[in-house]
Short mmCIF file of C-alpha atoms and ligand atoms in Angstrom, two decimals:
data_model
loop_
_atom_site.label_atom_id
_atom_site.label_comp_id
_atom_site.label_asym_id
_atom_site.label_seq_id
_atom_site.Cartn_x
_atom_site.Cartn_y
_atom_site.Cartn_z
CA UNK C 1 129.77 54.81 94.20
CA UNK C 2 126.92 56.66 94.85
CA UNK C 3 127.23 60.55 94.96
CA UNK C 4 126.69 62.59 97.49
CA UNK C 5 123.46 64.68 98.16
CA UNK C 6 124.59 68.80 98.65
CA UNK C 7 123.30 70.48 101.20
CA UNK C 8 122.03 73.75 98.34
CA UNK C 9 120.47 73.29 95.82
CA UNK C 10 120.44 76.20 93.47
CA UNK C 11 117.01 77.09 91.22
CA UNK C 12 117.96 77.05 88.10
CA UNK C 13 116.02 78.13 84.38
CA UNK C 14 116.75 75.75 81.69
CA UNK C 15 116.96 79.00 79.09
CA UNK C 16 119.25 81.08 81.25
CA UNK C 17 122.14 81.36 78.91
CA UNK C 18 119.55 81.99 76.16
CA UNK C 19 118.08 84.64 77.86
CA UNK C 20 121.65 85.97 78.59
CA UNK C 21 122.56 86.06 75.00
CA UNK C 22 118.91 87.70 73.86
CA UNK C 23 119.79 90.74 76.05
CA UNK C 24 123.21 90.99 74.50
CA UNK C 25 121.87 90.54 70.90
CA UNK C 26 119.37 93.49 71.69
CA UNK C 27 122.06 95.59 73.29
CA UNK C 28 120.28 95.10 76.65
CA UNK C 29 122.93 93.28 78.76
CA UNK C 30 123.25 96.25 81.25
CA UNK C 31 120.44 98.50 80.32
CA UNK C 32 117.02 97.43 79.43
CA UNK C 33 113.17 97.43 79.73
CA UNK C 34 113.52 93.93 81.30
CA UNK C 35 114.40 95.85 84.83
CA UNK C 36 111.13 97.68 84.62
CA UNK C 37 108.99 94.19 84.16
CA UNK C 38 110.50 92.62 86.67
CA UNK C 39 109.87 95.32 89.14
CA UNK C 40 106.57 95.42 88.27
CA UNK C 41 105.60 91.85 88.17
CA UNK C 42 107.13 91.82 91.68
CA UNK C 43 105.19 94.18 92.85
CA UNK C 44 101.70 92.83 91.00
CA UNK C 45 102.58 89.74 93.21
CA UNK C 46 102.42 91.65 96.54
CA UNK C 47 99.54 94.16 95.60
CA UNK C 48 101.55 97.01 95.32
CA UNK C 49 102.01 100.08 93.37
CA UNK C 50 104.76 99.21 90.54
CA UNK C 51 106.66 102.39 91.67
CA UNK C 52 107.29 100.48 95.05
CA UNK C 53 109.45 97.91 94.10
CA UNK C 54 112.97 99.12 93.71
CA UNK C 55 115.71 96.59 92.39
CA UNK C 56 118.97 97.03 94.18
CA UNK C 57 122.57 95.33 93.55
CA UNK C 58 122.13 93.35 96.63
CA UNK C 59 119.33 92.40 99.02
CA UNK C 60 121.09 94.28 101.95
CA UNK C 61 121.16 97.14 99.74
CA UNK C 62 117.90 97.71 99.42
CA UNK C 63 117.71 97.76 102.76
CA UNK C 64 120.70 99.81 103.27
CA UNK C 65 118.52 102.72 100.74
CA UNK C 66 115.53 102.34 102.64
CA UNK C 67 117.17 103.12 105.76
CA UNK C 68 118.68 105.82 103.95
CA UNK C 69 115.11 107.17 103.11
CA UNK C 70 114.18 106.89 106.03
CA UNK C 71 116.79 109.19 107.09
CA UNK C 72 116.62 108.30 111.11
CA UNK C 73 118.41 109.97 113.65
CA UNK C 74 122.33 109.19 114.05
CA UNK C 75 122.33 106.96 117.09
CA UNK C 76 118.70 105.51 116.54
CA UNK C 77 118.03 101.84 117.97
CA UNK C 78 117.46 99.50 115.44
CA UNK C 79 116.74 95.66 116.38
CA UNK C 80 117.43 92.73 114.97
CA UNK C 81 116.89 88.71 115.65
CA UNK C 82 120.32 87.76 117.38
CA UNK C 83 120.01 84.99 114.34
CA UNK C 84 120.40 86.14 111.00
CA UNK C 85 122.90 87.04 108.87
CA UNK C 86 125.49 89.22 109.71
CA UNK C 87 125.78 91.84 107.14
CA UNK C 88 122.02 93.53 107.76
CA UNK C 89 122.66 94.40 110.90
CA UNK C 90 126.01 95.73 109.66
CA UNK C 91 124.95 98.04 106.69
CA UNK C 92 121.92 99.24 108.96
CA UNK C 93 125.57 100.73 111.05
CA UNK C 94 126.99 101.96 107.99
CA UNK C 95 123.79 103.56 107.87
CA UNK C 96 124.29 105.36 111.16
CA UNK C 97 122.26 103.41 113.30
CA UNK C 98 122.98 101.57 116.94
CA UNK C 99 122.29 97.87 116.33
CA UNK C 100 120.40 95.93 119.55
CA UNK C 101 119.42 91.94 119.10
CA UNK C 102 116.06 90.38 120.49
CA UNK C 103 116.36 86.45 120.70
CA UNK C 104 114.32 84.08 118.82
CA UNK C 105 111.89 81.27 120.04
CA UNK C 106 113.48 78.02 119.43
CA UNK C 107 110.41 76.40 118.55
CA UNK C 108 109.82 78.89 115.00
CA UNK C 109 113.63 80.40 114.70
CA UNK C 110 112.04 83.64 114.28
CA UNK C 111 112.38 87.08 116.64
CA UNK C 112 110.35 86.81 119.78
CA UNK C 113 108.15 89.65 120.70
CA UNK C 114 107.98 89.54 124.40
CA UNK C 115 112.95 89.85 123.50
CA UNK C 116 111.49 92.82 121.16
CA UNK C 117 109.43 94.43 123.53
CA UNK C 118 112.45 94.37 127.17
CA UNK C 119 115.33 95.92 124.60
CA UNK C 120 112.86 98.72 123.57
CA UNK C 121 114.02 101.87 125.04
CA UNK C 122 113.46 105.58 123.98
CA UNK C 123 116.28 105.69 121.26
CA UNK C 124 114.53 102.64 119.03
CA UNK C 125 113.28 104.07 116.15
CA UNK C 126 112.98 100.11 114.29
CA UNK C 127 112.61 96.40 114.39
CA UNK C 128 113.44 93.85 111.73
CA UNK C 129 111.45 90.86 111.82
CA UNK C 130 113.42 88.01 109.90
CA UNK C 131 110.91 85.48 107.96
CA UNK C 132 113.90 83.35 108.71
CA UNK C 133 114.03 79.68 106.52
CA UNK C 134 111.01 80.79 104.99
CA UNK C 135 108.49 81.18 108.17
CA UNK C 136 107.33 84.42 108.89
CA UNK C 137 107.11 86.00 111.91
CA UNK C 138 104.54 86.46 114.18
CA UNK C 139 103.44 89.55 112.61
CA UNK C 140 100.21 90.36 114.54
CA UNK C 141 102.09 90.75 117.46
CA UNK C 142 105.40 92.33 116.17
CA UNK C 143 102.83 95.00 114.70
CA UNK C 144 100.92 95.84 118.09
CA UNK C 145 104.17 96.28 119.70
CA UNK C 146 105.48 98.62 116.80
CA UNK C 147 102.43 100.13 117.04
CA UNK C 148 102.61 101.05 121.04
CA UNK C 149 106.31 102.34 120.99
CA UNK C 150 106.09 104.07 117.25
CA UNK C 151 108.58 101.99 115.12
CA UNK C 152 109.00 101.02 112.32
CA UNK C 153 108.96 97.64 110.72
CA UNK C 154 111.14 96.35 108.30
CA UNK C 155 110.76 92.89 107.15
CA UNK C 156 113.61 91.02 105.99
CA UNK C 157 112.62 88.41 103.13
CA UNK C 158 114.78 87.01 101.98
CA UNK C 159 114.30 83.56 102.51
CA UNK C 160 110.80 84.22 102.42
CA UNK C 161 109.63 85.48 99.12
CA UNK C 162 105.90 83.57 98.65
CA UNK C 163 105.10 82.98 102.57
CA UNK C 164 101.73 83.99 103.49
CA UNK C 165 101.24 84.98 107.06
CA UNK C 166 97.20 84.67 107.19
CA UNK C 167 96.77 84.75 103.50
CA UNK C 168 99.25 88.00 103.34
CA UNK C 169 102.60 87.70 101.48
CA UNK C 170 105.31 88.58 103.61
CA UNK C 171 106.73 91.70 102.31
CA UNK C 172 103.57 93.85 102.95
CA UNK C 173 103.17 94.49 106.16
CA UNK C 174 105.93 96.45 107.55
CA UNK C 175 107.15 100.06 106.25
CA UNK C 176 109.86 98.19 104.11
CA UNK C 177 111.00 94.80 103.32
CA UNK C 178 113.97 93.53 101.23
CA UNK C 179 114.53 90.58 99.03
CA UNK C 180 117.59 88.71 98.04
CA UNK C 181 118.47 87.28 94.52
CA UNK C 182 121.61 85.85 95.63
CA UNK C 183 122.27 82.59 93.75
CA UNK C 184 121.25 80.56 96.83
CA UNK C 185 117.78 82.03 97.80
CA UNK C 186 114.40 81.30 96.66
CA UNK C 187 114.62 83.27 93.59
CA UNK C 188 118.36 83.72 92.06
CA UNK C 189 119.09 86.03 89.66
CA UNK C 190 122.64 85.57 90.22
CA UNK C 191 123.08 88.02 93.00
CA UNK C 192 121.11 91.44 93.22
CA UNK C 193 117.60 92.47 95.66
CA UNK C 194 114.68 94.63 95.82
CA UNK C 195 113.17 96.88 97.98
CA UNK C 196 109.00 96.85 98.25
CA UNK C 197 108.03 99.98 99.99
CA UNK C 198 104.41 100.68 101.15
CA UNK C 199 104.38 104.53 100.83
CA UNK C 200 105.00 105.71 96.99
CA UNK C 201 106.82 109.04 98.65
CA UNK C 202 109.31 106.82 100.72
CA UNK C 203 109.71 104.63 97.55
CA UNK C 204 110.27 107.74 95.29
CA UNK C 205 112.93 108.78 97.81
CA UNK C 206 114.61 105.14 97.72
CA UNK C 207 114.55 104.88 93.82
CA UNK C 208 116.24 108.10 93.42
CA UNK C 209 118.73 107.02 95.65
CA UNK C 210 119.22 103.95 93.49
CA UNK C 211 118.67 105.60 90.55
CA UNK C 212 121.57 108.15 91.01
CA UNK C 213 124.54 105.19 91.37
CA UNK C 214 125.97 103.85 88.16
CA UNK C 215 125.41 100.98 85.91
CA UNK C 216 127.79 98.24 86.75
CA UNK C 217 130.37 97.33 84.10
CA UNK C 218 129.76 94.76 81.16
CA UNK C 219 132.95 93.04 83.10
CA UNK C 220 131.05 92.71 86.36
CA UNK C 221 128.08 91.67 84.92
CA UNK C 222 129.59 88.40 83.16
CA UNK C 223 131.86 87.51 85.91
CA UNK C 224 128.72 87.41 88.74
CA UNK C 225 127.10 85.08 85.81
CA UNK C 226 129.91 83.11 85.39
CA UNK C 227 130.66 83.03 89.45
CA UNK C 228 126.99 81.62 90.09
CA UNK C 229 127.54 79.22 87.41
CA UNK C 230 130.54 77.71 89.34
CA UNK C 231 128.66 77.90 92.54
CA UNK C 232 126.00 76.23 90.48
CA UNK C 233 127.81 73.74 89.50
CA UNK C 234 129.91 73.10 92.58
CA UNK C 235 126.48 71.74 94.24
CA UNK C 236 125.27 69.35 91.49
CA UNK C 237 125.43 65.90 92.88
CA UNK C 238 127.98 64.59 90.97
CA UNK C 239 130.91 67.59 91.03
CA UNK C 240 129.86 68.34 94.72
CA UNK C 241 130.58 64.23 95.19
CA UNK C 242 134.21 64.59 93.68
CA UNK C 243 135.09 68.16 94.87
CA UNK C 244 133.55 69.60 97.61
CA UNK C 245 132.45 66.90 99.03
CA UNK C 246 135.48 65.40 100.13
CA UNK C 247 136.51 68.79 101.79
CA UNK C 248 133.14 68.63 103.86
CA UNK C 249 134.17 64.98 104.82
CA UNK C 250 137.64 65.70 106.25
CA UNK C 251 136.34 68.81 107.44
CA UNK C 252 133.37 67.55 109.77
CA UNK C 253 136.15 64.97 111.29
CA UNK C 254 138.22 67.79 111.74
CA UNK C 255 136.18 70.08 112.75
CA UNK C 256 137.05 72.68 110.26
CA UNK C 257 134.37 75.00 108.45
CA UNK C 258 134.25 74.50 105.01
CA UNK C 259 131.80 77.37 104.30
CA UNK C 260 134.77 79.30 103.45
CA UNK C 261 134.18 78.35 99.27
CA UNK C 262 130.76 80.00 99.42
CA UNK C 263 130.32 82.59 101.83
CA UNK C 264 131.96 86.15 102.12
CA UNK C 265 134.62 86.97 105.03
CA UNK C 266 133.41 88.89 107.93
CA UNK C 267 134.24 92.05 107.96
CA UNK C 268 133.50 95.77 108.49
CA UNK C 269 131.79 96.93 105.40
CA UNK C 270 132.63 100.53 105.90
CA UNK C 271 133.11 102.13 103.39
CA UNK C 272 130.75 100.43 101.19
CA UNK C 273 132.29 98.08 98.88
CA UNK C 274 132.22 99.30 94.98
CA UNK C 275 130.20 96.63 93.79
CA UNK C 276 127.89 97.60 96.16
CA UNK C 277 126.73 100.99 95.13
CA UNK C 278 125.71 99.65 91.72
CA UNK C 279 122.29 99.51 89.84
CA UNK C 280 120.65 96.05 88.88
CA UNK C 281 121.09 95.04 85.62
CA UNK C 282 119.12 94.17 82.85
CA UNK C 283 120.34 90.43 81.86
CA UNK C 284 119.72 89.94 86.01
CA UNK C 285 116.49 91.06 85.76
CA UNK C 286 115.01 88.94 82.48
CA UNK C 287 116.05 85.95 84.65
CA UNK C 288 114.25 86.97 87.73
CA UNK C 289 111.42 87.88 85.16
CA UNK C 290 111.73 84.30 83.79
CA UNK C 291 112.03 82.72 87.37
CA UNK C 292 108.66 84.45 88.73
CA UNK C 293 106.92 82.20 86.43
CA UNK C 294 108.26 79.53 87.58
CA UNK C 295 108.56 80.52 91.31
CA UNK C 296 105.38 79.02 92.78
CA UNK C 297 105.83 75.41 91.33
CA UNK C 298 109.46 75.57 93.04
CA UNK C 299 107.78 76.58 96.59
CA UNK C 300 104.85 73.58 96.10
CA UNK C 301 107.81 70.96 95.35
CA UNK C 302 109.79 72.49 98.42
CA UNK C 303 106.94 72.36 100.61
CA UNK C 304 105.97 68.66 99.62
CA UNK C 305 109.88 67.63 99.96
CA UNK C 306 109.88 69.32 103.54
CA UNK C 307 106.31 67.10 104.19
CA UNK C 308 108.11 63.80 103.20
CA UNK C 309 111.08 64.51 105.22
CA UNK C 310 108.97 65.88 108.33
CA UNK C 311 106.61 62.66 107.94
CA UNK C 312 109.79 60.58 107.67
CA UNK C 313 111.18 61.71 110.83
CA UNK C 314 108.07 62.53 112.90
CA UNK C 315 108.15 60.48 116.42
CA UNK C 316 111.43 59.93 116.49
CA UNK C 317 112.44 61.13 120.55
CA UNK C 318 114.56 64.50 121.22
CA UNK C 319 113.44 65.38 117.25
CA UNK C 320 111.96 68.77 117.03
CA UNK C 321 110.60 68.93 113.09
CA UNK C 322 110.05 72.38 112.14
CA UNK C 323 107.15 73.75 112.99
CA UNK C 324 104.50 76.12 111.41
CA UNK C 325 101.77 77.91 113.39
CA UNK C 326 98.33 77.56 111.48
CA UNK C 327 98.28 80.79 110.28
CA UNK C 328 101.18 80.68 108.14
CA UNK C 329 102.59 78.67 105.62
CA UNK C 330 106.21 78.41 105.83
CA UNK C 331 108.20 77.91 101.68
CA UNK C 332 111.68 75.82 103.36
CA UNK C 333 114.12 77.79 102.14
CA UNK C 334 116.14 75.70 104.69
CA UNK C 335 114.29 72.77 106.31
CA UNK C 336 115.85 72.75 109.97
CA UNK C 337 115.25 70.06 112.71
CA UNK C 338 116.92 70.68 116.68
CA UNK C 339 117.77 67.93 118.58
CA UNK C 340 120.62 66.70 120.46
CA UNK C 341 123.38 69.44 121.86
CA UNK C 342 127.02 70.01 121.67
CA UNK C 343 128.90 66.75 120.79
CA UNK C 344 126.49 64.92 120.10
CA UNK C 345 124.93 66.77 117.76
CA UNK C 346 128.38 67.00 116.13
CA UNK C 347 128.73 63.54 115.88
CA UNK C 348 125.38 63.04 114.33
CA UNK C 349 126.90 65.35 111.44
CA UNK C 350 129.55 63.55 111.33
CA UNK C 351 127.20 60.22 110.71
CA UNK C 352 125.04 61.76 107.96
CA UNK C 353 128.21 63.02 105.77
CA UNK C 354 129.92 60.08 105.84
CA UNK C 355 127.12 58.23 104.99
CA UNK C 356 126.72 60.91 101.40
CA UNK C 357 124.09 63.68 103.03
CA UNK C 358 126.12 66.16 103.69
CA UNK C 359 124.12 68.38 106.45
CA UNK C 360 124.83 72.02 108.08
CA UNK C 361 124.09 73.17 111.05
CA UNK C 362 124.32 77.12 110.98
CA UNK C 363 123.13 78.48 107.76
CA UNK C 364 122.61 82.06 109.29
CA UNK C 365 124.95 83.75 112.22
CA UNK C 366 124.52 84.80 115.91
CA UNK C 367 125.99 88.18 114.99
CA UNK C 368 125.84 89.12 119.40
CA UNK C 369 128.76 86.60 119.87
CA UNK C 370 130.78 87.83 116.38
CA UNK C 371 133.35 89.62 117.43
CA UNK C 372 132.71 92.10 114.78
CA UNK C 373 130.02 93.63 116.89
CA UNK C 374 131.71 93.93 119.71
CA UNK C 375 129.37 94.60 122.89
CA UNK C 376 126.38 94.68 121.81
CA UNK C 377 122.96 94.84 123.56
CA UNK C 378 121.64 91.60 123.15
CA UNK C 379 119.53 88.54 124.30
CA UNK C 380 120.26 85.81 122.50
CA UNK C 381 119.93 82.27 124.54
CA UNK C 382 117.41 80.92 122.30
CA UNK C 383 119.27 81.78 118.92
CA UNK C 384 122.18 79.70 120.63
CA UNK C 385 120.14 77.07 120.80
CA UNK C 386 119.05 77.17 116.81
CA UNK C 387 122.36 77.27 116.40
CA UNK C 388 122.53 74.20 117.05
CA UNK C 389 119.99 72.54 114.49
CA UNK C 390 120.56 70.28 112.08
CA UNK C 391 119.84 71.46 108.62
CA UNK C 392 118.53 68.69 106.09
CA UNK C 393 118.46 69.09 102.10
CA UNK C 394 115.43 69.41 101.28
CA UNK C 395 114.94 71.57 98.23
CA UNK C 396 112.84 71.64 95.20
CA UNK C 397 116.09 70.41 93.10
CA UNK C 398 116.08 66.74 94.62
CA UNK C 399 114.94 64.41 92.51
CA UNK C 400 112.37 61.55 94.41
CA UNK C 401 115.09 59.00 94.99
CA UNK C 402 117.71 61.76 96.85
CA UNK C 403 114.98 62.99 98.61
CA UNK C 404 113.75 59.27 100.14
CA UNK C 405 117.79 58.56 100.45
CA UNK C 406 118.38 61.88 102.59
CA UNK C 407 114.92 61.28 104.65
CA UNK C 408 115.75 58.07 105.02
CA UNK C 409 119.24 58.12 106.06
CA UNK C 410 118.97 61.01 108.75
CA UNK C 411 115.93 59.00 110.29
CA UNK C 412 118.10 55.88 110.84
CA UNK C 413 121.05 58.09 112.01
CA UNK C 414 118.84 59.89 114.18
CA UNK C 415 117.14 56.94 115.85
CA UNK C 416 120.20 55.13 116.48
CA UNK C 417 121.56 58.38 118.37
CA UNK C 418 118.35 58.16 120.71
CA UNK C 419 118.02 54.33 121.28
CA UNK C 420 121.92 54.98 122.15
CA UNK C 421 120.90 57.64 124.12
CA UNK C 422 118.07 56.01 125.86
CA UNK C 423 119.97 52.62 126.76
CA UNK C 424 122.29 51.94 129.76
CA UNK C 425 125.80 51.82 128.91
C1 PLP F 501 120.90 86.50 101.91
C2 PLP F 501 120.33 87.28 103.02
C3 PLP F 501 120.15 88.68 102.98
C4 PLP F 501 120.62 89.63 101.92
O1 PLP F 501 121.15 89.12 100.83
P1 PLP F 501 122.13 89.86 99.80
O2 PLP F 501 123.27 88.91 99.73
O3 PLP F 501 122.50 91.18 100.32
O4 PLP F 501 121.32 89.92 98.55
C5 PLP F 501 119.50 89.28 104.03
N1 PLP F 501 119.07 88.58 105.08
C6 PLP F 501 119.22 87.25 105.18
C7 PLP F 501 118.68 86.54 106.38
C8 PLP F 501 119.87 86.55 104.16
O5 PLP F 501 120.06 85.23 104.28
#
């Protein structure tokens, strides 16, 4: 039997229980001067100041502590892209803030400006531009409008770490921007995030913040190591093809979401969860250190695996490949195509799976229709329509034959839906 191609594919360093066991031999598992070099490599990669790159426990925490910097007033209007996921928009309330949602343009899955610039009113005090899948925003024109009303930017990144917007990496052009080391994202350290601040005095304020919360626990340390390995190893080809796999099968005839193994339950996160209010520790940090060297070569084999697949299924009708303005280059943290609505697009899922690609469709939420936030002020017609997208493996982990087999297999299943489509019944 052949096995079955995961939809993740987690990046993964050869050495990383090595580097695990150096830091405990050197009594540097929890603290260590590895934290320090990461930070600063980080920040030598965006052109900052060392000082402004702050590792956090999580990416959302970092932006949780820059918000807390910030120190707006209770009530401020902070807005979001009505697609992204859920939990931002929910620490920026445990933060005190009133959460608003701009839509996204279809055609980039990113915030649109013109959304931004209707829900502005005189409480905002904040937007969030989402490089969302790895394509950043439209910067120039998120900045103008920031720029007119007074707000500030924050710049979520983190499925974006390495995208240039015209030869800038994203990450430096708002106020603040957070990063995600979750195992999932471009660079996994096992869970954890940083914040890169512009302004040394804001990122003073942010890093003693951080700096004031406890070390996590030896315990908590090894079981997040040991919980990424299982997720790790849950995706390889040949344990996802016995395990999850069938659960994905049976679930996309029933219906069912199976996302249930890897991502968190919704839910209020006030008060903050313990794990939460935790520094970064060191044996996290000497294999983010590790991964930066590595990081570019993953994002050129991601970007050539998205080409193969977009070249693949160029031309086919009702196919909308992803696409990337010229001034920015986009690093496919998920490579997403839209076409066909509703059923349809349902049973196209259905077709891929059982044929051994296993595809999603909604890596990211709609938070305005979650009932966790309620009534919110929202627009969010064109993040519906994402929402529907079909979301094809395409990661740097495939090797050449997996990638031809997925490209190749979603192509025929996709033209077969439109001759169908196209033909009288
Ligand atoms: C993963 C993610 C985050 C934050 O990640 P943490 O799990 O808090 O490290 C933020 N925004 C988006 C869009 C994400 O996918």
């Amino acid at each position: 039997m052949r096995s079955a191609i995961s939809r993740y594919g987690a990046r993964v360093l050869p050495n990383t229980e090595q580097l695990v066991a150096g830091c405990k031999a050197r009594g540097e598992f929890i603290q260590g001067p590895q934290i320090a070099e990461f930070e600063a490599a980080f920040a030598r990669r965006h052109g900052v100041d060392p000082s402004c790159a702050i590792t956090a426990s999580y990416g959302r925490m970092a932006f949780y502590y820059i918000l807390k910097a910030l120190d707006l007033p209770p009530g401020s209007e902070i807005i979001f892209p009505s697609l992204t996921f859920w939990v931002v928009p929910e620490l920026a309330r445990v933060a005190g803030l009133t959460v608003v949602f701009a839509d996204v343009d279809p055609k980039t899955f990113t915030i649109d400006p013109d959304s931004v610039e209707r829900l502005i009113n005189g409480k905002t005090r904040a937007i969030v531009p989402t490089h969302l899948y790895g394509l950043p925003c439209d910067m120039d024109r998120l900045l103008a409008i920031a720029g007119r009303h007074n707000l500030i930017v924050l710049e979520d990144c983190a499925h974006a770490l390495g995208a240039l917007y015209k030869g800038r990496p994203v990450g430096t052009f708002g106020t603040g921007a957070l990063f995600s080391f979750q195992t999932l994202k471009p660079l996994n350290c096992y869970g954890g995030g940083l914040a890169l601040v512009r302004d040394p005095a804001l990122a003073r304020k942010v890093r003693q913040l951080i700096d004031a919360l406890p070390w996590p626990s030896e315990k908590r340390v090894r079981d997040r190591l040991l919980m990424g390995r299982l997720q790790r190893i849950f995706v390889k080809p040949w344990v996802f093809s016995i395990s999850l796999f069938p659960v994905l099968w049976i679930s996309a005839l029933i219906d069912a979401n199976p996302d249930v193994f890897l991502w968190e339950k919704i839910r209020s996160l006030h008060p903050l969860p313990d794990q939460y209010t935790e520094r970064f520790p060191n044996a996290q940090a000497i294999i983010g250190l590790e991964a930066l060297a590595h990081f570019d070569t993953w994002t050129a084999q991601a970007q050539a695996n998205a080409q193969y697949v977009t070249d693949t299924l160029r031309g086919i009708p009702g196919i909308q490949v992803p696409m990337v303005p010229l001034d920015r280059t986009h690093v496919y943290y998920q490579y997403c195509v839209i076409g066909p609505e509703g059923p349809k697009r349902d049973e196209l899922v259905v077709r891929c799976v059982r044929r051994g690609i296993d595809i999603e469709t909604l890596h990211v939420d709609v938070p305005p229709d979650m009932e966790l936030f309620g009534t919110v002020r929202a627009e969010a017609a064109g993040a519906r329509r994402c929402a529907q997208a079909l979301q094809i493996p395409a990661y740097c982990g495939l090797r050449r034959d997996q990638l031809e087999r997925v490209a190749t297999t979603v192509r025929d299943v996709l033209a077969e839906a439109a001759a169908a489509a196209s033909s009288p019944p």
